[in-house]
Short mmCIF file of C-alpha atoms in Angstrom, two decimals:
data_model
loop_
_atom_site.label_atom_id
_atom_site.label_comp_id
_atom_site.label_asym_id
_atom_site.label_seq_id
_atom_site.Cartn_x
_atom_site.Cartn_y
_atom_site.Cartn_z
CA MET K 1 0.00 0.00 0.00
CA GLU K 2 1.36 3.43 -0.98
CA ALA K 3 2.00 5.95 1.78
CA GLN K 4 -0.72 8.54 2.25
CA VAL K 5 0.67 11.90 1.15
CA LEU K 6 -1.49 13.90 3.60
CA LYS K 7 -1.27 11.55 6.57
CA ASP K 8 -2.37 13.32 9.77
CA ARG K 9 -2.52 16.74 8.13
CA VAL K 10 -5.43 18.91 9.30
CA ALA K 11 -7.39 20.33 6.37
CA ILE K 12 -10.33 22.68 6.00
CA VAL K 13 -12.41 22.46 2.82
CA THR K 14 -15.10 25.12 2.44
CA GLY K 15 -18.25 24.54 0.42
CA SER K 16 -17.75 20.81 0.93
CA SER K 17 -21.41 19.78 0.91
CA ARG K 18 -21.40 19.07 -2.84
CA GLY K 19 -19.59 19.49 -6.13
CA LEU K 20 -15.87 20.23 -6.22
CA GLY K 21 -15.71 20.75 -2.47
CA GLU K 22 -17.13 17.31 -1.81
CA GLY K 23 -14.70 15.73 -4.28
CA ILE K 24 -11.71 17.57 -2.78
CA ALA K 25 -12.67 16.72 0.81
CA LYS K 26 -13.06 13.01 0.04
CA ALA K 27 -9.78 12.92 -1.91
CA MET K 28 -7.91 14.49 1.01
CA ALA K 29 -9.49 12.14 3.54
CA LYS K 30 -8.46 9.20 1.36
CA GLU K 31 -4.87 10.46 1.52
CA GLY K 32 -4.89 10.49 5.32
CA ALA K 33 -5.93 14.05 6.14
CA ILE K 34 -8.26 14.98 8.98
CA VAL K 35 -10.80 16.98 6.99
CA ALA K 36 -13.04 19.69 8.44
CA LEU K 37 -16.07 20.00 6.17
CA PHE K 38 -17.15 23.67 6.24
CA SER K 39 -20.59 24.38 4.82
CA ARG K 40 -23.89 26.08 5.57
CA ASP K 41 -25.56 22.77 4.69
CA TYR K 42 -24.72 20.91 7.89
CA ASP K 43 -27.05 17.96 7.21
CA ARG K 44 -25.35 17.13 3.94
CA THR K 45 -21.83 17.50 5.33
CA LYS K 46 -22.83 15.30 8.25
CA GLU K 47 -23.72 12.61 5.69
CA HIS K 48 -20.30 13.04 4.09
CA GLU K 49 -18.64 12.79 7.49
CA LYS K 50 -20.41 9.49 8.15
CA GLU K 51 -19.48 8.16 4.69
CA ILE K 52 -15.81 9.12 5.13
CA LYS K 53 -15.63 7.57 8.60
CA THR K 54 -17.23 4.36 7.29
CA LEU K 55 -14.18 4.05 5.02
CA GLY K 56 -11.87 4.32 8.02
CA GLN K 57 -10.95 7.91 7.24
CA ARG K 58 -11.35 11.08 9.30
CA ALA K 59 -13.71 14.02 8.88
CA ILE K 60 -15.61 16.57 10.95
CA ALA K 61 -18.76 18.30 9.71
CA CYS K 62 -18.82 21.98 10.69
CA LYS K 63 -21.75 24.33 10.12
CA VAL K 64 -20.00 27.47 8.91
CA ASP K 65 -21.07 30.42 6.80
CA VAL K 66 -17.80 31.67 5.30
CA THR K 67 -19.21 35.19 4.95
CA ASP K 68 -19.43 35.44 8.75
CA PHE K 69 -15.93 36.02 10.14
CA LYS K 70 -17.02 35.27 13.71
CA GLN K 71 -18.35 31.85 12.64
CA VAL K 72 -15.19 31.11 10.69
CA THR K 73 -12.92 32.14 13.55
CA SER K 74 -14.90 30.11 16.08
CA ALA K 75 -14.73 26.97 13.91
CA VAL K 76 -10.98 27.41 13.32
CA GLN K 77 -10.37 27.91 17.06
CA ASP K 78 -12.28 24.68 17.79
CA LEU K 79 -10.00 22.82 15.36
CA LEU K 80 -6.91 24.36 16.94
CA LYS K 81 -8.05 23.27 20.40
CA GLN K 82 -8.57 19.73 19.18
CA PHE K 83 -5.66 19.27 16.77
CA LEU K 84 -3.32 22.19 17.65
CA ARG K 85 -2.92 23.27 14.03
CA VAL K 86 -4.50 23.73 10.62
CA ASP K 87 -2.14 22.67 7.83
CA ILE K 88 -4.32 23.02 4.74
CA LEU K 89 -7.04 25.43 3.69
CA VAL K 90 -9.08 24.91 0.53
CA ASN K 91 -11.22 27.95 -0.23
CA ASN K 92 -13.87 26.43 -2.47
CA ALA K 93 -17.25 27.87 -1.40
CA ALA K 94 -18.87 29.77 -4.27
CA ILE K 95 -22.15 30.72 -5.90
CA ALA K 96 -22.69 31.50 -9.58
CA PRO K 97 -25.81 33.32 -10.76
CA ASN K 98 -26.14 33.38 -14.54
CA LEU K 99 -27.96 36.56 -15.55
CA PRO K 100 -27.47 39.53 -17.87
CA PHE K 101 -25.68 42.39 -16.16
CA LEU K 102 -28.74 44.67 -15.93
CA ASP K 103 -30.77 41.90 -14.28
CA ILE K 104 -28.29 41.50 -11.43
CA THR K 105 -29.42 43.43 -8.38
CA ASP K 106 -27.01 45.04 -5.96
CA GLU K 107 -28.06 42.46 -3.39
CA MET K 108 -27.21 39.58 -5.75
CA ARG K 109 -23.85 41.20 -6.56
CA ASN K 110 -23.04 41.58 -2.88
CA ASP K 111 -24.03 37.97 -2.14
CA VAL K 112 -21.64 36.66 -4.80
CA ILE K 113 -18.75 38.86 -3.65
CA ASN K 114 -19.43 37.93 -0.02
CA VAL K 115 -19.26 34.20 -0.67
CA ASN K 116 -16.75 33.98 -3.50
CA PHE K 117 -14.24 36.57 -2.35
CA ASN K 118 -14.95 37.67 1.22
CA GLY K 119 -15.26 34.01 2.20
CA VAL K 120 -11.75 33.38 0.89
CA TRP K 121 -10.52 36.45 2.77
CA ASN K 122 -12.20 35.43 6.04
CA CYS K 123 -10.97 31.84 6.06
CA THR K 124 -7.44 32.82 5.08
CA LYS K 125 -7.31 35.46 7.80
CA ALA K 126 -8.52 32.96 10.39
CA VAL K 127 -5.91 30.25 9.67
CA LEU K 128 -2.88 32.41 8.90
CA PRO K 129 -1.68 33.24 12.43
CA GLY K 130 -1.28 29.54 13.20
CA MET K 131 0.33 28.75 9.86
CA ILE K 132 2.80 31.61 10.26
CA LYS K 133 3.63 30.45 13.78
CA ASN K 134 4.25 26.90 12.52
CA LYS K 135 6.06 28.14 9.40
CA TYR K 136 3.98 25.71 7.37
CA GLY K 137 0.75 25.88 5.41
CA LYS K 138 -0.96 25.08 2.13
CA ILE K 139 -3.64 27.46 0.91
CA ILE K 140 -5.53 26.40 -2.20
CA ASN K 141 -8.05 28.82 -3.67
CA ILE K 142 -10.58 27.48 -6.14
CA SER K 143 -10.70 30.20 -8.77
CA SER K 144 -11.93 29.48 -12.31
CA VAL K 145 -11.01 29.89 -15.95
CA THR K 146 -14.06 32.19 -15.98
CA GLY K 147 -12.82 35.59 -14.91
CA PRO K 148 -9.03 35.31 -14.89
CA MET K 149 -8.84 33.90 -18.45
CA VAL K 150 -12.18 33.82 -20.26
CA THR K 151 -15.78 34.76 -19.57
CA GLY K 152 -19.28 34.38 -20.95
CA LYS K 153 -22.60 36.14 -21.17
CA GLY K 154 -24.36 36.31 -17.83
CA MET K 155 -21.18 35.77 -15.83
CA SER K 156 -20.26 39.37 -14.98
CA VAL K 157 -20.31 39.15 -11.19
CA TYR K 158 -19.05 35.57 -10.96
CA ALA K 159 -16.15 36.32 -13.34
CA SER K 160 -15.30 39.46 -11.37
CA SER K 161 -15.24 37.56 -8.09
CA LYS K 162 -12.95 34.85 -9.47
CA GLY K 163 -10.62 37.45 -10.95
CA ALA K 164 -10.31 38.84 -7.45
CA VAL K 165 -9.57 35.37 -6.03
CA SER K 166 -6.73 34.88 -8.51
CA ALA K 167 -5.23 38.29 -7.72
CA PHE K 168 -5.49 37.58 -3.99
CA THR K 169 -3.74 34.24 -4.49
CA LYS K 170 -0.72 35.84 -6.11
CA THR K 171 -0.42 38.54 -3.47
CA MET K 172 -0.68 36.04 -0.61
CA ALA K 173 1.95 33.84 -2.26
CA LEU K 174 4.39 36.74 -2.15
CA GLU K 175 3.57 37.77 1.41
CA LEU K 176 3.65 34.23 2.82
CA ALA K 177 6.60 32.62 1.03
CA GLU K 178 9.04 33.60 3.78
CA TYR K 179 6.93 31.64 6.28
CA GLY K 180 6.97 28.40 4.32
CA ILE K 181 3.35 28.80 3.25
CA ASN K 182 2.33 27.92 -0.30
CA CYS K 183 -0.66 29.68 -1.86
CA ASN K 184 -1.97 28.50 -5.23
CA ALA K 185 -5.16 28.64 -7.26
CA ILE K 186 -6.95 25.90 -9.15
CA CYS K 187 -8.82 27.17 -12.20
CA PRO K 188 -11.43 24.58 -13.19
CA GLY K 189 -13.10 24.59 -16.56
CA SER K 190 -16.42 22.81 -16.96
CA PHE K 191 -17.10 20.16 -14.32
CA ASP K 192 -20.15 18.00 -13.77
CA THR K 193 -21.35 19.60 -10.55
CA PRO K 194 -24.73 20.76 -9.20
CA MET K 195 -23.62 24.34 -9.90
CA MET K 196 -22.96 23.55 -13.56
CA ARG K 197 -26.22 21.65 -13.89
CA SER K 198 -28.10 24.60 -12.40
CA MET K 199 -27.07 26.64 -15.45
CA ALA K 200 -28.94 24.37 -17.88
CA LYS K 201 -32.33 26.04 -17.56
CA PRO K 202 -31.08 29.68 -17.71
CA ARG K 203 -29.21 28.74 -20.87
CA GLY K 204 -32.31 27.27 -22.52
CA TRP K 205 -31.89 23.54 -21.85
CA ALA K 206 -34.83 21.52 -20.58
CA SER K 207 -32.60 18.66 -19.42
CA ASP K 208 -29.45 19.15 -17.34
CA ASP K 209 -28.19 15.73 -18.53
CA GLU K 210 -28.40 16.85 -22.15
CA TYR K 211 -26.70 20.14 -21.26
CA ILE K 212 -23.81 18.30 -19.61
CA LYS K 213 -23.43 16.01 -22.64
CA HIS K 214 -23.49 19.02 -24.96
CA LEU K 215 -20.75 20.77 -23.02
CA GLY K 216 -18.63 17.62 -23.07
CA LYS K 217 -18.71 17.44 -26.86
CA GLU K 218 -16.92 20.80 -27.03
CA ILE K 219 -14.00 19.63 -24.90
CA PRO K 220 -10.96 17.83 -26.42
CA MET K 221 -11.24 15.00 -23.89
CA GLY K 222 -14.90 14.61 -24.82
CA ARG K 223 -16.43 15.09 -21.38
CA LEU K 224 -16.70 17.36 -18.38
CA GLY K 225 -14.37 16.96 -15.43
CA LEU K 226 -15.34 14.99 -12.35
CA PRO K 227 -15.12 16.39 -8.80
CA GLU K 228 -12.68 13.66 -7.77
CA GLU K 229 -10.29 14.80 -10.52
CA ALA K 230 -10.22 18.28 -8.99
CA GLY K 231 -9.59 16.45 -5.73
CA ASP K 232 -6.49 14.76 -7.14
CA LEU K 233 -5.02 18.13 -8.11
CA ALA K 234 -5.85 19.65 -4.72
CA VAL K 235 -4.16 16.71 -2.98
CA PHE K 236 -1.00 17.34 -5.00
CA LEU K 237 -0.98 21.05 -4.11
CA ALA K 238 -1.64 20.23 -0.46
CA SER K 239 1.18 17.73 -0.32
CA ASP K 240 4.92 18.27 0.09
CA LYS K 241 5.36 17.10 -3.50
CA SER K 242 4.46 20.67 -4.50
CA LYS K 243 6.63 22.48 -1.96
CA TYR K 244 8.36 24.71 -4.56
CA ILE K 245 5.11 25.77 -6.26
CA THR K 246 3.47 28.98 -5.10
CA GLY K 247 1.52 31.83 -6.70
CA THR K 248 0.39 29.69 -9.62
CA GLU K 249 -2.97 29.29 -11.33
CA ILE K 250 -3.34 25.72 -12.55
CA VAL K 251 -5.98 25.12 -15.20
CA ILE K 252 -7.83 21.81 -15.12
CA ASP K 253 -10.22 21.69 -18.05
CA GLY K 254 -9.60 18.68 -20.30
CA GLY K 255 -7.67 20.81 -22.79
CA ASN K 256 -10.49 23.25 -23.49
CA MET K 257 -8.53 26.48 -23.04
CA ILE K 258 -5.92 25.60 -25.67
CA GLN K 259 -8.36 25.27 -28.56
CA GLU K 260 -7.97 27.90 -31.27
CA HIS K 261 -11.46 27.22 -32.63
CA LYS K 262 -14.38 25.50 -30.97
CA ARG K 263 -17.15 23.78 -32.83
#
């Protein structure tokens, strides 16, 4: 049996109730990490905790709204009391309304920025004092190809929030390098997640299955990514196999970004 690359590391994964967050959390638990599942959907993360523990792995469901700094700080302090450290932070929680710019209310805009960017800010701020003290840490921000690299109609606020996440990642990488803390961003393309499926109807598709198949046909690898594949990349960035990588944006999209022309 191969050694677990995250054995006994303490990891936080935000937005871990479904989609990429669920895939990342389960991948890290499989590699030996103690995974704190941060989400507003406590019931669903509690199910994931039970599933992970059934496999002989370790997880803790935590009801946390990443937009509330007091909640985030309290949850991080609880982890520190129990495990004395947090080694890994995956900032994944995000929402993605798909509407024309003039249909987006100020309240909707603020909600997206609060979750997608302020949530990253809050969680990073909460774990950094301990990471700096230990001179060790892995921060992985889930950005997107949408915003930093490309965009689409209806994605104005989501793209803006992810552009901010990528800029934040680079700045933190510079500030934290002297403390032995790596900060990188994963930029997913199209993945088969509940968030992606929720875009089917706004984009005129009656069936989310047909929408997912349609998107896959446009990708060189012929399909959308799977959450566990994002998990594999996050495990690599969280491990010591990536110790000389910081400030990067790694695209995971089945080759879609490199196409000169799409059908």
